[in-house]
mmCIF file of C-alpha atoms and ligand atoms in Angstrom:
data_model
loop_
_atom_site.group_PDB
_atom_site.id
_atom_site.type_symbol
_atom_site.label_atom_id
_atom_site.label_comp_id
_atom_site.label_asym_id
_atom_site.label_seq_id
_atom_site.Cartn_x
_atom_site.Cartn_y
_atom_site.Cartn_z
ATOM 1 C CA UNK A 1 177.889 97.863 132.683
ATOM 2 C CA UNK A 2 175.267 98.528 135.320
ATOM 3 C CA UNK A 3 172.601 95.872 135.464
ATOM 4 C CA UNK A 4 169.133 97.088 134.615
ATOM 5 C CA UNK A 5 167.291 97.664 137.904
ATOM 6 C CA UNK A 6 163.625 96.865 138.437
ATOM 7 C CA UNK A 7 162.938 100.591 138.691
ATOM 8 C CA UNK A 8 164.698 101.223 135.342
ATOM 9 C CA UNK A 9 162.405 98.582 133.838
ATOM 10 C CA UNK A 10 159.259 100.031 135.428
ATOM 11 C CA UNK A 11 160.076 103.586 134.327
ATOM 12 C CA UNK A 12 160.859 102.471 130.784
ATOM 13 C CA UNK A 13 157.560 100.584 130.629
ATOM 14 C CA UNK A 14 155.732 103.677 131.872
ATOM 15 C CA UNK A 15 157.500 105.758 129.220
ATOM 16 C CA UNK A 16 156.372 103.370 126.473
ATOM 17 C CA UNK A 17 152.762 103.430 127.709
ATOM 18 C CA UNK A 18 152.769 107.221 128.117
ATOM 19 C CA UNK A 19 153.992 107.644 124.575
ATOM 20 C CA UNK A 20 151.413 105.251 123.139
ATOM 21 C CA UNK A 21 148.609 106.872 125.156
ATOM 22 C CA UNK A 22 149.739 110.376 124.372
ATOM 23 C CA UNK A 23 149.631 110.930 128.118
ATOM 24 C CA UNK A 24 149.632 114.441 129.600
ATOM 25 C CA UNK A 25 153.344 115.029 130.480
ATOM 26 C CA UNK A 26 152.302 116.315 133.912
ATOM 27 C CA UNK A 27 150.499 113.074 134.711
ATOM 28 C CA UNK A 28 153.408 111.058 133.323
ATOM 29 C CA UNK A 29 155.790 112.903 135.656
ATOM 30 C CA UNK A 30 153.406 112.402 138.580
ATOM 31 C CA UNK A 31 153.234 108.645 137.941
ATOM 32 C CA UNK A 32 157.015 108.279 137.851
ATOM 33 C CA UNK A 33 157.109 108.985 141.583
ATOM 34 C CA UNK A 34 155.409 107.201 144.473
ATOM 35 C CA UNK A 35 152.997 109.341 146.471
ATOM 36 C CA UNK A 36 154.686 108.336 149.705
ATOM 37 C CA UNK A 37 157.713 106.241 150.726
ATOM 38 C CA UNK A 38 158.260 105.393 154.353
ATOM 39 C CA UNK A 39 161.645 104.020 155.414
ATOM 40 C CA UNK A 40 161.927 102.368 158.800
ATOM 41 C CA UNK A 41 164.648 100.812 160.943
ATOM 42 C CA UNK A 42 163.439 97.648 162.585
ATOM 43 C CA UNK A 43 165.429 96.693 165.663
ATOM 44 C CA UNK A 44 164.672 93.350 167.239
ATOM 45 C CA UNK A 45 166.203 91.048 169.775
ATOM 46 C CA UNK A 46 167.568 87.903 168.148
ATOM 47 C CA UNK A 47 167.281 84.589 169.981
ATOM 48 C CA UNK A 48 170.951 84.765 171.004
ATOM 49 C CA UNK A 49 170.223 87.966 172.941
ATOM 50 C CA UNK A 50 171.882 90.332 170.454
ATOM 51 C CA UNK A 51 170.045 93.250 168.881
ATOM 52 C CA UNK A 52 169.818 93.337 165.072
ATOM 53 C CA UNK A 53 168.575 96.274 163.019
ATOM 54 C CA UNK A 54 166.956 95.756 159.626
ATOM 55 C CA UNK A 55 165.920 98.358 157.069
ATOM 56 C CA UNK A 56 162.378 98.192 155.759
ATOM 57 C CA UNK A 57 160.037 100.366 153.783
ATOM 58 C CA UNK A 58 156.469 100.771 152.599
ATOM 59 C CA UNK A 59 156.104 102.509 149.255
ATOM 60 C CA UNK A 60 152.670 103.821 148.246
ATOM 61 C CA UNK A 61 152.655 104.579 144.562
ATOM 62 C CA UNK A 62 149.165 105.791 143.657
ATOM 63 C CA UNK A 63 145.686 105.622 145.211
ATOM 64 C CA UNK A 64 143.525 107.412 142.665
ATOM 65 C CA UNK A 65 141.430 104.269 142.069
ATOM 66 C CA UNK A 66 141.175 103.109 145.695
ATOM 67 C CA UNK A 67 143.198 102.237 148.810
ATOM 68 C CA UNK A 68 146.849 101.305 148.311
ATOM 69 C CA UNK A 69 147.323 97.550 147.953
ATOM 70 C CA UNK A 70 150.296 95.265 147.693
ATOM 71 C CA UNK A 71 152.463 92.661 149.314
ATOM 72 C CA UNK A 72 155.403 92.758 151.694
ATOM 73 C CA UNK A 73 158.596 90.891 150.842
ATOM 74 C CA UNK A 74 161.427 89.700 153.050
ATOM 75 C CA UNK A 75 164.599 89.212 151.024
ATOM 76 C CA UNK A 76 168.313 90.041 151.317
ATOM 77 C CA UNK A 77 168.234 91.989 148.027
ATOM 78 C CA UNK A 78 165.334 94.304 148.932
ATOM 79 C CA UNK A 79 166.085 97.952 148.098
ATOM 80 C CA UNK A 80 163.934 101.070 148.072
ATOM 81 C CA UNK A 81 164.235 101.227 144.273
ATOM 82 C CA UNK A 82 163.055 97.657 143.858
ATOM 83 C CA UNK A 83 160.078 98.155 146.177
ATOM 84 C CA UNK A 84 159.206 101.378 144.342
ATOM 85 C CA UNK A 85 159.080 99.483 141.026
ATOM 86 C CA UNK A 86 156.968 96.759 142.599
ATOM 87 C CA UNK A 87 154.570 99.375 144.023
ATOM 88 C CA UNK A 88 154.190 100.943 140.581
ATOM 89 C CA UNK A 89 153.435 97.545 139.047
ATOM 90 C CA UNK A 90 150.731 97.018 141.688
ATOM 91 C CA UNK A 91 149.042 100.248 140.579
ATOM 92 C CA UNK A 92 148.866 99.070 136.955
ATOM 93 C CA UNK A 93 147.938 95.518 137.952
ATOM 94 C CA UNK A 94 144.904 96.523 140.019
ATOM 95 C CA UNK A 95 143.771 98.762 137.165
ATOM 96 C CA UNK A 96 144.212 96.016 134.524
ATOM 97 C CA UNK A 97 141.891 93.631 136.398
ATOM 98 C CA UNK A 98 139.710 96.591 137.311
ATOM 99 C CA UNK A 99 139.596 96.201 141.075
ATOM 100 C CA UNK A 100 139.183 99.366 143.198
ATOM 101 C CA UNK A 101 142.709 99.636 144.553
ATOM 102 C CA UNK A 102 145.847 101.652 144.054
ATOM 103 C CA UNK A 103 149.342 100.202 144.290
ATOM 104 C CA UNK A 104 151.878 99.795 147.100
ATOM 105 C CA UNK A 105 154.600 97.416 148.220
ATOM 106 C CA UNK A 106 156.604 96.829 151.359
ATOM 107 C CA UNK A 107 159.941 95.209 151.918
ATOM 108 C CA UNK A 108 162.409 94.326 154.611
ATOM 109 C CA UNK A 109 166.039 93.677 153.755
ATOM 110 C CA UNK A 110 166.758 90.482 155.692
ATOM 111 C CA UNK A 111 167.527 86.831 155.122
ATOM 112 C CA UNK A 112 164.533 84.916 156.502
ATOM 113 C CA UNK A 113 166.299 81.622 155.747
ATOM 114 C CA UNK A 114 168.841 82.508 158.443
ATOM 115 C CA UNK A 115 166.229 83.515 161.026
ATOM 116 C CA UNK A 116 163.955 81.339 163.123
ATOM 117 C CA UNK A 117 160.195 81.719 163.382
ATOM 118 C CA UNK A 118 160.311 83.673 166.667
ATOM 119 C CA UNK A 119 162.723 86.208 165.186
ATOM 120 C CA UNK A 120 160.586 86.560 162.052
ATOM 121 C CA UNK A 121 157.513 87.098 164.229
ATOM 122 C CA UNK A 122 159.254 89.867 166.199
ATOM 123 C CA UNK A 123 160.505 91.430 162.953
ATOM 124 C CA UNK A 124 156.985 91.361 161.499
ATOM 125 C CA UNK A 125 155.344 92.870 164.564
ATOM 126 C CA UNK A 126 157.950 95.596 164.963
ATOM 127 C CA UNK A 127 157.776 96.438 161.239
ATOM 128 C CA UNK A 128 153.963 96.587 161.465
ATOM 129 C CA UNK A 129 154.149 98.959 164.416
ATOM 130 C CA UNK A 130 156.483 101.226 162.428
ATOM 131 C CA UNK A 131 154.200 101.449 159.386
ATOM 132 C CA UNK A 132 151.004 101.464 161.432
ATOM 133 C CA UNK A 133 150.219 105.108 160.709
ATOM 134 C CA UNK A 134 150.138 104.617 156.944
ATOM 135 C CA UNK A 135 148.286 101.282 156.658
ATOM 136 C CA UNK A 136 144.669 100.331 157.400
ATOM 137 C CA UNK A 137 141.584 98.823 155.738
ATOM 138 C CA UNK A 138 140.715 102.015 153.818
ATOM 139 C CA UNK A 139 144.274 103.307 153.524
ATOM 140 C CA UNK A 140 146.720 100.586 152.553
ATOM 141 C CA UNK A 141 146.169 96.837 152.772
ATOM 142 C CA UNK A 142 149.294 94.596 152.848
ATOM 143 C CA UNK A 143 149.471 90.981 151.635
ATOM 144 C CA UNK A 144 152.084 88.227 151.201
ATOM 145 C CA UNK A 145 154.912 88.429 148.674
ATOM 146 C CA UNK A 146 158.352 86.772 148.441
ATOM 147 C CA UNK A 147 159.127 84.837 151.683
ATOM 148 C CA UNK A 148 156.069 86.077 153.555
ATOM 149 C CA UNK A 149 153.115 83.781 154.206
ATOM 150 C CA UNK A 150 149.611 83.519 155.672
ATOM 151 C CA UNK A 151 151.200 83.279 159.142
ATOM 152 C CA UNK A 152 153.091 86.541 158.546
ATOM 153 C CA UNK A 153 149.753 88.194 157.709
ATOM 154 C CA UNK A 154 148.224 86.821 160.915
ATOM 155 C CA UNK A 155 150.959 88.561 162.940
ATOM 156 C CA UNK A 156 150.332 91.804 161.074
ATOM 157 C CA UNK A 157 146.597 91.564 161.749
ATOM 158 C CA UNK A 158 147.174 90.825 165.432
ATOM 159 C CA UNK A 159 149.651 93.676 165.892
ATOM 160 C CA UNK A 160 147.354 96.123 164.103
ATOM 161 C CA UNK A 161 144.354 94.922 166.109
ATOM 162 C CA UNK A 162 146.192 95.210 169.432
ATOM 163 C CA UNK A 163 146.986 98.860 168.677
ATOM 164 C CA UNK A 164 143.390 99.587 167.642
ATOM 165 C CA UNK A 165 141.883 97.739 170.569
ATOM 166 C CA UNK A 166 139.568 95.581 168.460
ATOM 167 C CA UNK A 167 139.915 92.889 165.807
ATOM 168 C CA UNK A 168 140.492 94.292 162.316
ATOM 169 C CA UNK A 169 140.616 91.373 159.869
ATOM 170 C CA UNK A 170 140.206 93.702 156.869
ATOM 171 C CA UNK A 171 143.576 95.423 157.476
ATOM 172 C CA UNK A 172 145.512 92.700 155.638
ATOM 173 C CA UNK A 173 144.828 89.937 153.069
ATOM 174 C CA UNK A 174 146.307 86.517 152.457
ATOM 175 C CA UNK A 175 145.484 85.563 156.051
ATOM 176 C CA UNK A 176 144.901 82.019 157.313
ATOM 177 C CA UNK A 177 141.262 80.959 156.822
ATOM 178 C CA UNK A 178 140.730 80.602 160.599
ATOM 179 C CA UNK A 179 141.001 84.384 161.060
ATOM 180 C CA UNK A 180 139.122 85.613 158.000
ATOM 181 C CA UNK A 181 141.295 84.518 155.101
ATOM 182 C CA UNK A 182 139.581 83.615 151.848
ATOM 183 C CA UNK A 183 139.149 80.201 150.349
ATOM 184 C CA UNK A 184 141.381 79.946 147.327
ATOM 185 C CA UNK A 185 143.671 82.881 148.162
ATOM 186 C CA UNK A 186 146.806 80.758 148.620
ATOM 187 C CA UNK A 187 146.532 79.304 145.107
ATOM 188 C CA UNK A 188 144.903 82.309 143.428
ATOM 189 C CA UNK A 189 148.004 83.807 141.806
ATOM 190 C CA UNK A 190 148.857 80.453 140.265
ATOM 191 C CA UNK A 191 145.309 79.723 139.141
ATOM 192 C CA UNK A 192 145.305 83.101 137.394
ATOM 193 C CA UNK A 193 148.675 82.337 135.787
ATOM 194 C CA UNK A 194 147.461 78.996 134.438
ATOM 195 C CA UNK A 195 144.153 80.471 133.212
ATOM 196 C CA UNK A 196 146.199 83.099 131.349
ATOM 197 C CA UNK A 197 148.406 80.366 129.880
ATOM 198 C CA UNK A 198 145.278 78.535 128.707
ATOM 199 C CA UNK A 199 143.823 81.694 127.127
ATOM 200 C CA UNK A 200 147.157 82.468 125.450
ATOM 201 C CA UNK A 201 147.309 78.910 124.098
ATOM 202 C CA UNK A 202 143.811 79.361 122.660
ATOM 203 C CA UNK A 203 144.707 82.465 120.665
ATOM 204 C CA UNK A 204 147.994 80.861 119.604
ATOM 205 C CA UNK A 205 146.252 77.682 118.384
ATOM 206 C CA UNK A 206 148.321 75.612 120.753
ATOM 207 C CA UNK A 207 146.741 72.553 122.324
ATOM 208 C CA UNK A 208 146.710 73.225 126.071
ATOM 209 C CA UNK A 209 146.040 69.638 127.032
ATOM 210 C CA UNK A 210 149.449 67.985 126.855
ATOM 211 C CA UNK A 211 151.341 71.270 126.381
ATOM 212 C CA UNK A 212 154.839 71.129 127.870
ATOM 213 C CA UNK A 213 155.511 73.553 130.739
ATOM 214 C CA UNK A 214 158.673 74.787 132.493
ATOM 215 C CA UNK A 215 158.420 76.694 135.774
ATOM 216 C CA UNK A 216 161.155 78.844 137.308
ATOM 217 C CA UNK A 217 160.702 79.127 141.080
ATOM 218 C CA UNK A 218 159.052 76.636 143.411
ATOM 219 C CA UNK A 219 157.681 78.999 146.045
ATOM 220 C CA UNK A 220 153.970 79.623 146.518
ATOM 221 C CA UNK A 221 153.396 80.843 142.959
ATOM 222 C CA UNK A 222 155.696 78.444 141.084
ATOM 223 C CA UNK A 223 154.746 75.235 142.841
ATOM 224 C CA UNK A 224 151.024 75.912 142.695
ATOM 225 C CA UNK A 225 151.273 76.869 139.019
ATOM 226 C CA UNK A 226 153.079 73.587 138.273
ATOM 227 C CA UNK A 227 150.433 71.687 140.232
ATOM 228 C CA UNK A 228 147.438 73.394 138.599
ATOM 229 C CA UNK A 229 148.927 73.089 135.096
ATOM 230 C CA UNK A 230 149.542 69.385 135.768
ATOM 231 C CA UNK A 231 145.975 68.943 137.060
ATOM 232 C CA UNK A 232 144.676 70.634 133.913
ATOM 233 C CA UNK A 233 146.494 68.143 131.702
ATOM 234 C CA UNK A 234 149.771 69.902 130.899
ATOM 235 C CA UNK A 235 153.094 68.071 130.969
ATOM 236 C CA UNK A 236 155.466 69.761 133.421
ATOM 237 C CA UNK A 237 158.947 69.031 132.049
ATOM 238 C CA UNK A 238 161.149 71.288 134.164
ATOM 239 C CA UNK A 239 161.038 73.200 137.466
ATOM 240 C CA UNK A 240 163.639 75.027 139.547
ATOM 241 C CA UNK A 241 164.230 76.888 142.794
ATOM 242 C CA UNK A 242 167.027 79.103 144.123
ATOM 243 C CA UNK A 243 169.346 76.080 144.412
ATOM 244 C CA UNK A 244 168.913 74.726 140.862
ATOM 245 C CA UNK A 245 166.541 72.950 138.519
ATOM 246 C CA UNK A 246 165.426 69.563 137.228
ATOM 247 C CA UNK A 247 164.369 68.396 133.778
ATOM 248 C CA UNK A 248 162.432 65.337 132.697
ATOM 249 C CA UNK A 249 161.288 64.986 129.105
ATOM 250 C CA UNK A 250 158.470 62.592 129.881
ATOM 251 C CA UNK A 251 157.050 64.946 132.511
ATOM 252 C CA UNK A 252 157.246 65.056 136.288
ATOM 253 C CA UNK A 253 154.696 64.948 139.085
ATOM 254 C CA UNK A 254 154.711 68.368 140.840
ATOM 255 C CA UNK A 255 153.181 66.906 144.023
ATOM 256 C CA UNK A 256 156.041 64.420 144.410
ATOM 257 C CA UNK A 257 158.579 67.139 143.638
ATOM 258 C CA UNK A 258 156.994 69.321 146.337
ATOM 259 C CA UNK A 259 157.330 66.512 148.851
ATOM 260 C CA UNK A 260 160.943 65.995 147.794
ATOM 261 C CA UNK A 261 161.651 69.718 148.279
ATOM 262 C CA UNK A 262 159.971 69.686 151.702
ATOM 263 C CA UNK A 263 162.276 66.859 152.774
ATOM 264 C CA UNK A 264 165.557 67.975 151.181
ATOM 265 C CA UNK A 265 165.182 71.762 150.926
ATOM 266 C CA UNK A 266 165.294 71.860 147.115
ATOM 267 C CA UNK A 267 163.828 70.358 143.950
ATOM 268 C CA UNK A 268 167.299 69.232 142.771
ATOM 269 C CA UNK A 269 168.302 65.549 142.844
ATOM 270 C CA UNK A 270 164.728 64.451 142.320
ATOM 271 C CA UNK A 271 164.652 60.836 141.122
ATOM 272 C CA UNK A 272 164.331 60.208 137.394
ATOM 273 C CA UNK A 273 165.168 63.830 136.485
ATOM 274 C CA UNK A 274 168.306 65.459 135.178
ATOM 275 C CA UNK A 275 169.711 68.299 137.313
ATOM 276 C CA UNK A 276 169.971 71.534 135.344
ATOM 277 C CA UNK A 277 171.175 75.060 136.087
ATOM 278 C CA UNK A 278 168.686 77.863 136.626
ATOM 279 C CA UNK A 279 169.749 79.468 133.323
ATOM 280 C CA UNK A 280 169.021 76.218 131.492
ATOM 281 C CA UNK A 281 165.522 76.144 132.943
ATOM 282 C CA UNK A 282 164.639 79.358 131.136
ATOM 283 C CA UNK A 283 166.074 77.991 127.888
ATOM 284 C CA UNK A 284 164.235 74.659 128.133
ATOM 285 C CA UNK A 285 162.447 73.490 124.995
ATOM 286 C CA UNK A 286 158.777 73.738 125.992
ATOM 287 C CA UNK A 287 155.462 75.262 124.945
ATOM 288 C CA UNK A 288 154.855 77.390 128.020
ATOM 289 C CA UNK A 289 157.493 79.010 130.242
ATOM 290 C CA UNK A 290 156.407 80.385 133.619
ATOM 291 C CA UNK A 291 159.034 82.548 135.350
ATOM 292 C CA UNK A 292 157.784 82.606 138.943
ATOM 293 C CA UNK A 293 160.816 83.759 140.916
ATOM 294 C CA UNK A 294 162.312 87.256 140.934
ATOM 295 C CA UNK A 295 162.920 90.252 138.650
ATOM 296 C CA UNK A 296 165.427 90.519 135.833
ATOM 297 C CA UNK A 297 165.560 86.876 134.729
ATOM 298 C CA UNK A 298 164.916 87.213 130.989
ATOM 299 C CA UNK A 299 167.297 89.870 129.728
ATOM 300 C CA UNK A 300 168.987 90.736 126.473
ATOM 301 C CA UNK A 301 171.679 88.212 127.411
ATOM 302 C CA UNK A 302 169.363 85.184 127.211
ATOM 303 C CA UNK A 303 166.119 86.294 125.508
ATOM 304 C CA UNK A 304 167.347 84.995 122.190
ATOM 305 C CA UNK A 305 167.760 81.519 123.682
ATOM 306 C CA UNK A 306 164.191 81.216 124.973
ATOM 307 C CA UNK A 307 162.479 78.366 123.119
ATOM 308 C CA UNK A 308 158.995 78.514 124.641
ATOM 309 C CA UNK A 309 156.059 79.580 122.462
ATOM 310 C CA UNK A 310 154.330 81.358 125.322
ATOM 311 C CA UNK A 311 155.806 83.069 128.405
ATOM 312 C CA UNK A 312 153.467 83.710 131.338
ATOM 313 C CA UNK A 313 154.927 85.903 134.067
ATOM 314 C CA UNK A 314 154.095 84.555 137.514
ATOM 315 C CA UNK A 315 156.794 86.780 139.017
ATOM 316 C CA UNK A 316 156.808 90.575 138.964
ATOM 317 C CA UNK A 317 159.237 92.101 136.490
ATOM 318 C CA UNK A 318 161.065 88.959 135.295
ATOM 319 C CA UNK A 319 161.599 90.364 131.781
ATOM 320 C CA UNK A 320 163.483 93.547 130.835
ATOM 321 C CA UNK A 321 162.209 95.881 128.073
ATOM 322 C CA UNK A 322 165.113 94.873 125.803
ATOM 323 C CA UNK A 323 164.201 91.225 126.255
ATOM 324 C CA UNK A 324 160.533 92.032 125.571
ATOM 325 C CA UNK A 325 161.542 93.281 122.162
ATOM 326 C CA UNK A 326 163.607 90.199 121.363
ATOM 327 C CA UNK A 327 160.820 87.824 122.431
ATOM 328 C CA UNK A 328 158.312 89.769 120.360
ATOM 329 C CA UNK A 329 160.555 89.599 117.292
ATOM 330 C CA UNK A 330 160.876 85.858 117.785
ATOM 331 C CA UNK A 331 157.071 85.610 117.721
ATOM 332 C CA UNK A 332 156.859 84.494 121.366
ATOM 333 C CA UNK A 333 153.664 85.581 123.083
ATOM 334 C CA UNK A 334 154.235 86.998 126.559
ATOM 335 C CA UNK A 335 151.434 87.399 129.098
ATOM 336 C CA UNK A 336 152.890 90.191 131.272
ATOM 337 C CA UNK A 337 153.042 90.193 135.088
ATOM 338 C CA UNK A 338 150.442 92.942 135.579
ATOM 339 C CA UNK A 339 147.953 90.702 133.781
ATOM 340 C CA UNK A 340 149.231 87.173 134.382
ATOM 341 C CA UNK A 341 149.843 87.285 138.142
ATOM 342 C CA UNK A 342 146.906 89.553 139.002
ATOM 343 C CA UNK A 343 144.924 86.578 140.328
ATOM 344 C CA UNK A 344 146.635 87.016 143.696
ATOM 345 C CA UNK A 345 145.558 90.568 144.319
ATOM 346 C CA UNK A 346 142.140 89.821 142.823
ATOM 347 C CA UNK A 347 141.562 87.091 145.416
ATOM 348 C CA UNK A 348 142.930 89.531 148.015
ATOM 349 C CA UNK A 349 140.208 91.924 146.940
ATOM 350 C CA UNK A 350 137.605 89.169 147.385
ATOM 351 C CA UNK A 351 139.024 88.473 150.847
ATOM 352 C CA UNK A 352 138.772 92.163 151.786
ATOM 353 C CA UNK A 353 135.170 92.356 150.524
ATOM 354 C CA UNK A 354 134.289 89.250 152.543
ATOM 355 C CA UNK A 355 135.898 90.770 155.671
ATOM 356 C CA UNK A 356 134.124 94.105 155.237
ATOM 357 C CA UNK A 357 130.745 92.402 154.734
ATOM 358 C CA UNK A 358 131.450 89.716 157.409
ATOM 359 C CA UNK A 359 130.822 86.960 154.883
ATOM 360 C CA UNK A 360 132.643 83.799 153.900
ATOM 361 C CA UNK A 361 132.379 82.615 150.305
ATOM 362 C CA UNK A 362 132.860 79.050 149.122
ATOM 363 C CA UNK A 363 135.924 77.964 147.160
ATOM 364 C CA UNK A 364 133.759 77.442 144.074
ATOM 365 C CA UNK A 365 132.445 81.006 144.331
ATOM 366 C CA UNK A 366 135.903 82.529 144.706
ATOM 367 C CA UNK A 367 137.439 80.462 141.907
ATOM 368 C CA UNK A 368 134.576 81.106 139.495
ATOM 369 C CA UNK A 369 134.732 84.869 140.096
ATOM 370 C CA UNK A 370 138.502 84.778 139.751
ATOM 371 C CA UNK A 371 138.459 82.816 136.524
ATOM 372 C CA UNK A 372 135.853 85.142 134.971
ATOM 373 C CA UNK A 373 137.925 88.161 135.977
ATOM 374 C CA UNK A 374 141.111 86.704 134.470
ATOM 375 C CA UNK A 375 139.430 85.685 131.216
ATOM 376 C CA UNK A 376 137.934 89.168 130.876
ATOM 377 C CA UNK A 377 141.244 90.923 131.624
ATOM 378 C CA UNK A 378 143.061 88.663 129.165
ATOM 379 C CA UNK A 379 140.610 89.412 126.393
ATOM 380 C CA UNK A 380 140.634 93.180 127.176
ATOM 381 C CA UNK A 381 144.419 93.210 126.870
ATOM 382 C CA UNK A 382 144.430 90.952 123.821
ATOM 383 C CA UNK A 383 141.948 93.213 122.003
ATOM 384 C CA UNK A 384 144.079 96.290 122.692
ATOM 385 C CA UNK A 385 147.121 94.384 121.448
ATOM 386 C CA UNK A 386 145.349 93.570 118.172
ATOM 387 C CA UNK A 387 144.069 97.103 117.748
ATOM 388 C CA UNK A 388 147.391 98.762 118.548
ATOM 389 C CA UNK A 389 149.491 96.129 116.799
ATOM 390 C CA UNK A 390 151.652 96.072 119.917
ATOM 391 C CA UNK A 391 152.818 93.299 122.204
ATOM 392 C CA UNK A 392 150.791 92.128 125.199
ATOM 393 C CA UNK A 393 152.923 94.066 127.732
ATOM 394 C CA UNK A 394 152.377 97.382 125.970
ATOM 395 C CA UNK A 395 148.660 96.630 125.657
ATOM 396 C CA UNK A 396 148.347 95.784 129.370
ATOM 397 C CA UNK A 397 150.288 98.908 130.347
ATOM 398 C CA UNK A 398 148.087 101.033 128.115
ATOM 399 C CA UNK A 399 145.004 99.617 129.804
ATOM 400 C CA UNK A 400 146.388 99.983 133.354
ATOM 401 C CA UNK A 401 148.112 103.350 133.013
ATOM 402 C CA UNK A 402 145.175 104.679 130.987
ATOM 403 C CA UNK A 403 142.658 103.785 133.701
ATOM 404 C CA UNK A 404 144.804 105.345 136.431
ATOM 405 C CA UNK A 405 145.328 108.531 134.395
ATOM 406 C CA UNK A 406 141.584 108.734 133.816
ATOM 407 C CA UNK A 407 140.935 108.483 137.563
ATOM 408 C CA UNK A 408 143.521 111.189 138.305
ATOM 409 C CA UNK A 409 141.951 113.525 135.755
ATOM 410 C CA UNK A 410 138.458 112.901 137.083
ATOM 411 C CA UNK A 411 139.432 113.496 140.706
ATOM 412 C CA UNK A 412 141.312 116.667 139.866
ATOM 413 C CA UNK A 413 144.301 117.798 141.862
ATOM 414 C CA UNK A 414 143.850 119.131 145.370
ATOM 415 C CA UNK A 415 144.261 121.990 146.328
HETATM 416 N N1 LIG B 501 152.254 90.164 146.300
HETATM 417 C C1 LIG B 501 151.228 89.858 145.341
HETATM 418 C C2 LIG B 501 151.466 90.634 144.051
HETATM 419 O O1 LIG B 501 152.568 91.006 143.743
HETATM 420 C C3 LIG B 501 149.828 90.035 145.913
HETATM 421 C C4 LIG B 501 149.482 91.417 146.371
HETATM 422 C C5 LIG B 501 148.158 91.516 147.114
HETATM 423 O O2 LIG B 501 147.440 90.528 147.202
HETATM 424 O O3 LIG B 501 147.876 92.610 147.599
HETATM 425 O O4 LIG B 501 150.576 90.800 143.269
#
């Protein structure tokens, strides 16, 4: 049987929302397809002198509510279909938190773990030059995603600026602070995830202080979520990365685990913890489960074995529609990706506003704005869920897709 692809998931979610919203079939059809997809071949010289060619793309789903916005990922499994799904999710996400952006995503099919920093820099600059015509501060603003970082964004900004002939900090977000990045951006996705977990705990009458947490993925989103949850008084009992996971009933210290991973390359074999498989991580007995890795992790094969009371999606698309149903029937509350991980793009928006106005806000300012935004989005979605007697995903999709459809109708269709 063919595995459910991210695009299958995204289209099925759109179908559910369209049905619930009684969406104009013409607009539904329009939203199934990205407005523009650009495929590029990125040839670079590797350090051994050989030329390698990588396939990349930038998919721009919809810009009715504002410039296209979304990250760029470097991963060996990147496909055009996957990036298209991710671009669609960005459109809904920006609408759910009500920031004036559309949705896009970029990807390069490569294995950054097998490349050195010089090769990744050349790849980034060449890729930027190839998508130069379709990006820009008022057109499409890239940001980090899987295996891309603040440094990657700095190279994009520099390449873009060299072509323009002047410095354009507002062409990309998630930059280092020294060149116009925002305070708080690096941890923003995770702060948003943990705020969502706290709000979900509130409505579920679950005590957040002391709640047990399991986190899948120990990249930027996963590790910072573990850290922030720990700092807010939760007990982090299990974490994992692409190599494997660790479990400790009495709770672990995410900072120490991070140091251990920096030294050894993985969270596994951390002292005092039991090594577990990645599948076991998802099935850990805990209050709050945070999938913060890749798509397609909670499926109909394992949804029934999830023991958490609340699932908060740090990753994009970790749960399939079939699994959504199973979790809902089990009474598990799921804060969906387009709500739960929207803190990242929200802080990106704050960074862009700061760049455009040549200002620099304090960390307190950014975090306060971000927290207010997340709390508001959570309660907007929660109220729709109550009213519609749906699950949180359907409610969030109804809010996001509904706002985008409204913008499309208001703009009208040129010509
Ligand atoms: N890649 C992140 C996401 O999936 C952030 C996107 C952005 O900041 O534009 O939401």
